[in-house]
Amino acid sequence: MSSQKKRNFQIEAFKHRVVVDPKYADKTWKILEHAIHEIYNHNASGLSFEELYRNAYNMVLHKFGEKLYSGLVSTMTQHLKAIALSVDASQGPLFLEELNRKWMEHNKALQMIRDILMYMDRTFIPSTHKTPVHELGLNLWRDNIIHSPNIQTRLKDTLLEIVQKERGGEVINKGLMRNIVKMLMDLGPAVYQNDFEKPFLDVSANFYRGESQQFIECCDCGDYLKKAEKRLNEEIERVSHYLDAKSEVKITNVVEKEMIESQMTRLVHMENSGLVNMIVDDKYDDLSRMYNLFRRVPTGLMLIRDVMTSHIRETGKQLVTDPEKLKDPVDFVQRLLDEKDKHDKIINLAFNNDKTFQNALNSSFEYFINLNPRSPEFISLFVDDKLRKGLKGVSEEDVEIVLDKVMMLFRYLQEKDVFEKYYKQHLAKRLLSGKSVSEDAERSLILKLKTECGYQFTSKLEGMFTDMKTSQDTMQGFYEAMGPALTDGPTLTVHVLTTGSWPTQSTTTCNLPPEILTVCDKFRTYYLGTHNGRRLTWQTNMGSADIKATFARGQKHELNVSTYQMCVLMLFNNADRLNYKEIEQAVEIPAVELKRCLQSLACAKGKNVLRKEPMSKDIGEDDEFYFNEKFSSKFYKVKIGTVVAQKESEPEKQETRQRVEEDRKPQIEAAIVRIMKARRVLDHNNIVAEVTKQLQSRFLPNPVVIKKRIESLIEREFLERDREDRKLYRYLA
Amino acid sequence: MNKLGRGHRDKVQQFMTITGASEKVALQALKASDWHLDGAFDVFYSQPHPKTFTDTRHLEELYNRYKDPYADMIMADGISTLCNDLQVDPQDIVMLVVSWHMKAATMCEFSKQEFVGGLQSLGIDSLEKFRERIPFMRSELKDDQKFKEIYNFAFGWAKEKGQKSLALDTAIGMWQLLFEEKEWPLVDHWCQFLQARHNKAISRDTWSQLLEFARSVEPTLANYDAEGAWPYLIDEFVEYLIENGIIVK
């Protein structure tokens, strides 16, 4: 035996002999290619996912990614081209169905392919910035199918045709539409927009343009709006059923523009059915529809508002300048309130309580109410009517409602000081005749006026109430003090009025009958005894009296008369016949008043306690008057007095207006002085502007009157003109 | 003086007579105003110059000549006599200028203070000097600034003592007089308008503003500004002119 040599025994690692066989890549690719074919031919079930994945993985690993990718591209393209032919070959309605079916198949295939090629998707593609598989699949579909010339046009036309059919009322396959549209959306926004949406919007615009023309010729406004609304809703529904949600605003814009915006002026002004007619006829539904449709369009609401405003102004103007409607002031004001209520309701129910509409309504009312200079007087008469009898038996809440409505009208008045004057007059009459329905209601209204206009407005009014209360106490004191001495005279009730608080009346002469004079003097003595330094003047033109009269067959009546009437009637206690001149001499009442008084006693039906010869309506200087023995009345108490507030006669109106103007002068001067004291130096136009602003809550001052007041102040050395600039005024301390 | 040309010599002579100044002063003033008499007067009177000597005794005599027998004032009769002596019509507007110099409070009377003081300031102590001064005083009306002062002075002077405003008739008379001097084409219409529409006294503000109006607003009313803060009476006047077609706008 030979000697043993030690040998190092090395175990080498098992080297897998990877043969980088160029043919290897081809072979692998062929396998994959075959797989793709099978997938497209619906034979995927025979494939092994694991094997295919591994093959793809190996190719990428051995740096054959490029080959794999380009192979994928060409294979897929090949198949898609074939699909395109097949789709294009289908006829009529089958076109979309075929397209849809092929699309779904493609998506399934694409998914499988992507799964197989997942490794490449995750490594090779990102590093080489190539399009990922799924996206690639979509792009290829887009380029080879959708954008193949025939299909592109045919697809677009078919889709639009279907939409048109639906608009025509036909039933369509919404599901199919949805799928096709979704396909376009999946292919990217550019595809959806260019291949469908843009043409869709263009065609729709043309369609609706035509429809709007057609409808406007044959429909009235209300019907047109209904149709437009219907179309609009249809489009919204269409979008929800099978279009991209983003298309909604675009298509609704088209409908709004073609059906609403282009026709809205014509609609609003349509004869017999336009906006004005709807308002007049209270067509809430139609108006609401118009509002909701027009608000979608930039100037739609403005159009409605403007037309409504000029309509209200016009009707309002007619209302306040129509002599027929002005005959009864209470009725007139009630109409104003009704108009306001009507339009408030329209704005509430149909115009969504839109504030701009409310403002337009308010400014319109303000405009036309002030067109009639008698508005303040009439509103005061309305209030007077309510507070005298209109609110009898009405609940407290309802009273408040009526008073609030009155306040609303009051706010519209520009000449609030005129209202104040009349209100005072009418309140005085109500208080003195005891004709107020409820003192609470009176006080409530005064409180509202105070809140609106401040303390000065109402301080005098409150003074009137105080006087009434005080007078009650005074009367009590009088009767307690004088008790026994008064039992056989007539019963006297005196209201002592503080001069500043009550409306000014010029005192007139009047000879009271001796019985009355006696008791009046007793009161005077009593009063002046307890109130030093005061002066009392009897206001004979504001008083009233209750007289018991006995007629021919012993009938007795109690007559409620004014003081003047009492003086005249008492004369007939001592004479059966008197002529005008004798009466005039005896009572010394001024002619105008006396004639009116005699008319009410002798010429009024049912109240003629005197008889006149001749029987004419007017009082002549030679007329003779007799006590009317034959007077009769159903009622025991007969009211003949006239101390109720009425619409003023022309001369009275002038007088009141003059007094208002006189009252305004000191107010304007006070404002000027206030302003100049603060500013020291100011030019003419600015003074006028400031004065107007300061006084606007009471009345609108006339610039000419302001100028005159300034000149008066210059003369009285409150102001002077600047030596250099004659338009500038300076305050003189 | 001999070196001067004839025209200039005459002017110097005139100047000396009217102002009572010396030849030297006369030459100075005339040279300064480029030999225009009016300008020379301005120059002379605007300079503070040594008071020209006036004989107070003479002034006393003059005053006593015209003074009213019962009061220490010159009244209407005295003024009449004065005008006679001056050979000037009592209605002549130059009397207004005289009154202005005297700072007279009311028309148709001069207090001693006013009379004597006024004449002193004018450097007059004799009737002769007074007479010679009349043309100069007339010339003062041509000066815009002086006219304005005289015009505004006239209001206080012409109105009744103790009244704030000027009676309409007097005002109209004054306006007609004043605007004869300083012409204003609308003066007659203005007076007619007042008589037809206003019939009340004129306030001081209206009086003074009227001059502004006459000066700044053209007779065609082309540049009349309705927002120009003119007294309301003037605004009404403009309306009157337009209403009656006198002016067409």
mmCIF file with all atom_site columns, C-alpha atoms in Angstrom, chain A residues 134-234:
data_model
loop_
_atom_site.group_PDB
_atom_site.id
_atom_site.type_symbol
_atom_site.label_atom_id
_atom_site.label_alt_id
_atom_site.label_comp_id
_atom_site.label_asym_id
_atom_site.label_entity_id
_atom_site.label_seq_id
_atom_site.pdbx_PDB_ins_code
_atom_site.Cartn_x
_atom_site.Cartn_y
_atom_site.Cartn_z
_atom_site.occupancy
_atom_site.B_iso_or_equiv
_atom_site.pdbx_formal_charge
_atom_site.auth_seq_id
_atom_site.auth_comp_id
_atom_site.auth_asym_id
_atom_site.auth_atom_id
_atom_site.pdbx_PDB_model_num
ATOM 1   C CA . HIS A 1 134 ? -53.448 49.895 -15.811 1.00 0.00 ? 134 HIS A CA 1
ATOM 2   C CA . GLU A 1 135 ? -53.119 53.390 -17.103 1.00 0.00 ? 135 GLU A CA 1
ATOM 3   C CA . LEU A 1 136 ? -51.432 52.090 -20.188 1.00 0.00 ? 136 LEU A CA 1
ATOM 4   C CA . GLY A 1 137 ? -54.362 49.854 -20.798 1.00 0.00 ? 137 GLY A CA 1
ATOM 5   C CA . LEU A 1 138 ? -56.739 52.769 -20.572 1.00 0.00 ? 138 LEU A CA 1
ATOM 6   C CA . ASN A 1 139 ? -54.648 54.959 -22.832 1.00 0.00 ? 139 ASN A CA 1
ATOM 7   C CA . LEU A 1 140 ? -54.412 52.271 -25.430 1.00 0.00 ? 140 LEU A CA 1
ATOM 8   C CA . TRP A 1 141 ? -58.140 51.735 -25.273 1.00 0.00 ? 141 TRP A CA 1
ATOM 9   C CA . ARG A 1 142 ? -58.648 55.465 -25.706 1.00 0.00 ? 142 ARG A CA 1
ATOM 10  C CA . ASP A 1 143 ? -56.246 55.793 -28.606 1.00 0.00 ? 143 ASP A CA 1
ATOM 11  C CA . ASN A 1 144 ? -57.282 52.690 -30.476 1.00 0.00 ? 144 ASN A CA 1
ATOM 12  C CA . ILE A 1 145 ? -60.977 52.522 -29.854 1.00 0.00 ? 145 ILE A CA 1
ATOM 13  C CA . ILE A 1 146 ? -62.446 55.780 -28.704 1.00 0.00 ? 146 ILE A CA 1
ATOM 14  C CA . HIS A 1 147 ? -60.285 57.952 -30.858 1.00 0.00 ? 147 HIS A CA 1
ATOM 15  C CA . SER A 1 148 ? -60.377 55.778 -33.878 1.00 0.00 ? 148 SER A CA 1
ATOM 16  C CA . PRO A 1 149 ? -62.008 58.125 -36.377 1.00 0.00 ? 149 PRO A CA 1
ATOM 17  C CA . ASN A 1 150 ? -65.197 56.241 -37.077 1.00 0.00 ? 150 ASN A CA 1
ATOM 18  C CA . ILE A 1 151 ? -65.902 55.291 -33.565 1.00 0.00 ? 151 ILE A CA 1
ATOM 19  C CA . GLN A 1 152 ? -65.163 58.710 -32.201 1.00 0.00 ? 152 GLN A CA 1
ATOM 20  C CA . THR A 1 153 ? -67.758 60.414 -34.316 1.00 0.00 ? 153 THR A CA 1
ATOM 21  C CA . ARG A 1 154 ? -70.241 57.597 -34.087 1.00 0.00 ? 154 ARG A CA 1
ATOM 22  C CA . LEU A 1 155 ? -69.998 57.440 -30.344 1.00 0.00 ? 155 LEU A CA 1
ATOM 23  C CA . LYS A 1 156 ? -70.564 61.138 -29.909 1.00 0.00 ? 156 LYS A CA 1
ATOM 24  C CA . ASP A 1 157 ? -73.496 61.201 -32.287 1.00 0.00 ? 157 ASP A CA 1
ATOM 25  C CA . THR A 1 158 ? -75.100 58.169 -30.707 1.00 0.00 ? 158 THR A CA 1
ATOM 26  C CA . LEU A 1 159 ? -74.865 59.551 -27.211 1.00 0.00 ? 159 LEU A CA 1
ATOM 27  C CA . LEU A 1 160 ? -76.287 62.916 -28.206 1.00 0.00 ? 160 LEU A CA 1
ATOM 28  C CA . GLU A 1 161 ? -79.044 61.242 -30.146 1.00 0.00 ? 161 GLU A CA 1
ATOM 29  C CA . ILE A 1 162 ? -80.068 59.266 -27.101 1.00 0.00 ? 162 ILE A CA 1
ATOM 30  C CA . VAL A 1 163 ? -80.127 62.367 -24.939 1.00 0.00 ? 163 VAL A CA 1
ATOM 31  C CA . GLN A 1 164 ? -82.295 64.070 -27.494 1.00 0.00 ? 164 GLN A CA 1
ATOM 32  C CA . LYS A 1 165 ? -84.679 61.105 -27.552 1.00 0.00 ? 165 LYS A CA 1
ATOM 33  C CA . GLU A 1 166 ? -84.992 61.346 -23.808 1.00 0.00 ? 166 GLU A CA 1
ATOM 34  C CA . ARG A 1 167 ? -85.741 65.027 -24.056 1.00 0.00 ? 167 ARG A CA 1
ATOM 35  C CA . GLY A 1 168 ? -88.408 64.158 -26.535 1.00 0.00 ? 168 GLY A CA 1
ATOM 36  C CA . GLY A 1 169 ? -90.030 61.985 -23.948 1.00 0.00 ? 169 GLY A CA 1
ATOM 37  C CA . GLU A 1 170 ? -88.789 58.543 -25.026 1.00 0.00 ? 170 GLU A CA 1
ATOM 38  C CA . VAL A 1 171 ? -87.580 55.975 -22.569 1.00 0.00 ? 171 VAL A CA 1
ATOM 39  C CA . ILE A 1 172 ? -83.899 55.152 -22.893 1.00 0.00 ? 172 ILE A CA 1
ATOM 40  C CA . ASN A 1 173 ? -81.449 52.662 -21.453 1.00 0.00 ? 173 ASN A CA 1
ATOM 41  C CA . LYS A 1 174 ? -80.054 54.726 -18.624 1.00 0.00 ? 174 LYS A CA 1
ATOM 42  C CA . GLY A 1 175 ? -77.811 51.968 -17.329 1.00 0.00 ? 175 GLY A CA 1
ATOM 43  C CA . LEU A 1 176 ? -76.052 51.644 -20.640 1.00 0.00 ? 176 LEU A CA 1
ATOM 44  C CA . MET A 1 177 ? -75.617 55.365 -20.885 1.00 0.00 ? 177 MET A CA 1
ATOM 45  C CA . ARG A 1 178 ? -74.197 55.454 -17.413 1.00 0.00 ? 178 ARG A CA 1
ATOM 46  C CA . ASN A 1 179 ? -71.645 52.820 -18.230 1.00 0.00 ? 179 ASN A CA 1
ATOM 47  C CA . ILE A 1 180 ? -70.509 54.449 -21.432 1.00 0.00 ? 180 ILE A CA 1
ATOM 48  C CA . VAL A 1 181 ? -70.254 57.832 -19.808 1.00 0.00 ? 181 VAL A CA 1
ATOM 49  C CA . LYS A 1 182 ? -68.396 56.342 -16.887 1.00 0.00 ? 182 LYS A CA 1
ATOM 50  C CA . MET A 1 183 ? -66.011 54.770 -19.394 1.00 0.00 ? 183 MET A CA 1
ATOM 51  C CA . LEU A 1 184 ? -65.280 58.208 -20.825 1.00 0.00 ? 184 LEU A CA 1
ATOM 52  C CA . MET A 1 185 ? -64.792 59.595 -17.348 1.00 0.00 ? 185 MET A CA 1
ATOM 53  C CA . ASP A 1 186 ? -62.399 56.789 -16.494 1.00 0.00 ? 186 ASP A CA 1
ATOM 54  C CA . LEU A 1 187 ? -60.391 57.601 -19.575 1.00 0.00 ? 187 LEU A CA 1
ATOM 55  C CA . GLY A 1 188 ? -59.694 61.027 -18.147 1.00 0.00 ? 188 GLY A CA 1
ATOM 56  C CA . PRO A 1 189 ? -61.421 64.392 -17.821 1.00 0.00 ? 189 PRO A CA 1
ATOM 57  C CA . ALA A 1 190 ? -60.073 65.545 -21.169 1.00 0.00 ? 190 ALA A CA 1
ATOM 58  C CA . VAL A 1 191 ? -61.759 62.632 -22.917 1.00 0.00 ? 191 VAL A CA 1
ATOM 59  C CA . TYR A 1 192 ? -65.052 63.143 -21.143 1.00 0.00 ? 192 TYR A CA 1
ATOM 60  C CA . GLN A 1 193 ? -65.068 66.823 -21.851 1.00 0.00 ? 193 GLN A CA 1
ATOM 61  C CA . ASN A 1 194 ? -63.873 66.773 -25.436 1.00 0.00 ? 194 ASN A CA 1
ATOM 62  C CA . ASP A 1 195 ? -65.606 63.652 -26.634 1.00 0.00 ? 195 ASP A CA 1
ATOM 63  C CA . PHE A 1 196 ? -68.867 64.184 -24.884 1.00 0.00 ? 196 PHE A CA 1
ATOM 64  C CA . GLU A 1 197 ? -69.425 67.154 -22.636 1.00 0.00 ? 197 GLU A CA 1
ATOM 65  C CA . LYS A 1 198 ? -68.543 70.002 -24.956 1.00 0.00 ? 198 LYS A CA 1
ATOM 66  C CA . PRO A 1 199 ? -70.628 68.768 -27.864 1.00 0.00 ? 199 PRO A CA 1
ATOM 67  C CA . PHE A 1 200 ? -73.386 67.902 -25.406 1.00 0.00 ? 200 PHE A CA 1
ATOM 68  C CA . LEU A 1 201 ? -73.474 71.466 -24.095 1.00 0.00 ? 201 LEU A CA 1
ATOM 69  C CA . ASP A 1 202 ? -73.405 72.950 -27.601 1.00 0.00 ? 202 ASP A CA 1
ATOM 70  C CA . VAL A 1 203 ? -76.227 70.799 -28.855 1.00 0.00 ? 203 VAL A CA 1
ATOM 71  C CA . SER A 1 204 ? -78.236 71.446 -25.723 1.00 0.00 ? 204 SER A CA 1
ATOM 72  C CA . ALA A 1 205 ? -77.789 75.176 -26.111 1.00 0.00 ? 205 ALA A CA 1
ATOM 73  C CA . ASN A 1 206 ? -79.115 75.050 -29.649 1.00 0.00 ? 206 ASN A CA 1
ATOM 74  C CA . PHE A 1 207 ? -81.972 72.834 -28.599 1.00 0.00 ? 207 PHE A CA 1
ATOM 75  C CA . TYR A 1 208 ? -83.065 75.071 -25.761 1.00 0.00 ? 208 TYR A CA 1
ATOM 76  C CA . ARG A 1 209 ? -82.636 78.197 -27.799 1.00 0.00 ? 209 ARG A CA 1
ATOM 77  C CA . GLY A 1 210 ? -85.092 76.761 -30.248 1.00 0.00 ? 210 GLY A CA 1
ATOM 78  C CA . GLU A 1 211 ? -87.463 75.608 -27.550 1.00 0.00 ? 211 GLU A CA 1
ATOM 79  C CA . SER A 1 212 ? -87.470 78.936 -25.807 1.00 0.00 ? 212 SER A CA 1
ATOM 80  C CA . GLN A 1 213 ? -88.379 80.679 -29.051 1.00 0.00 ? 213 GLN A CA 1
ATOM 81  C CA . GLN A 1 214 ? -91.140 78.214 -29.648 1.00 0.00 ? 214 GLN A CA 1
ATOM 82  C CA . PHE A 1 215 ? -92.582 78.399 -26.155 1.00 0.00 ? 215 PHE A CA 1
ATOM 83  C CA . ILE A 1 216 ? -92.430 82.143 -25.897 1.00 0.00 ? 216 ILE A CA 1
ATOM 84  C CA . GLU A 1 217 ? -94.604 82.471 -28.974 1.00 0.00 ? 217 GLU A CA 1
ATOM 85  C CA . CYS A 1 218 ? -97.332 80.193 -27.800 1.00 0.00 ? 218 CYS A CA 1
ATOM 86  C CA . CYS A 1 219 ? -97.316 80.237 -24.015 1.00 0.00 ? 219 CYS A CA 1
ATOM 87  C CA . ASP A 1 220 ? -98.249 82.782 -21.457 1.00 0.00 ? 220 ASP A CA 1
ATOM 88  C CA . CYS A 1 221 ? -95.772 83.717 -18.774 1.00 0.00 ? 221 CYS A CA 1
ATOM 89  C CA . GLY A 1 222 ? -96.915 81.248 -16.155 1.00 0.00 ? 222 GLY A CA 1
ATOM 90  C CA . ASP A 1 223 ? -96.924 78.315 -18.575 1.00 0.00 ? 223 ASP A CA 1
ATOM 91  C CA . TYR A 1 224 ? -93.554 79.207 -19.981 1.00 0.00 ? 224 TYR A CA 1
ATOM 92  C CA . LEU A 1 225 ? -92.070 79.298 -16.513 1.00 0.00 ? 225 LEU A CA 1
ATOM 93  C CA . LYS A 1 226 ? -93.560 75.907 -15.737 1.00 0.00 ? 226 LYS A CA 1
ATOM 94  C CA . LYS A 1 227 ? -91.986 74.468 -18.878 1.00 0.00 ? 227 LYS A CA 1
ATOM 95  C CA . ALA A 1 228 ? -88.652 76.050 -18.146 1.00 0.00 ? 228 ALA A CA 1
ATOM 96  C CA . GLU A 1 229 ? -88.712 74.698 -14.649 1.00 0.00 ? 229 GLU A CA 1
ATOM 97  C CA . LYS A 1 230 ? -89.547 71.264 -15.957 1.00 0.00 ? 230 LYS A CA 1
ATOM 98  C CA . ARG A 1 231 ? -86.654 71.280 -18.387 1.00 0.00 ? 231 ARG A CA 1
ATOM 99  C CA . LEU A 1 232 ? -84.309 72.447 -15.701 1.00 0.00 ? 232 LEU A CA 1
ATOM 100 C CA . ASN A 1 233 ? -85.332 69.686 -13.374 1.00 0.00 ? 233 ASN A CA 1
ATOM 101 C CA . GLU A 1 234 ? -85.003 67.137 -16.150 1.00 0.00 ? 234 GLU A CA 1
#
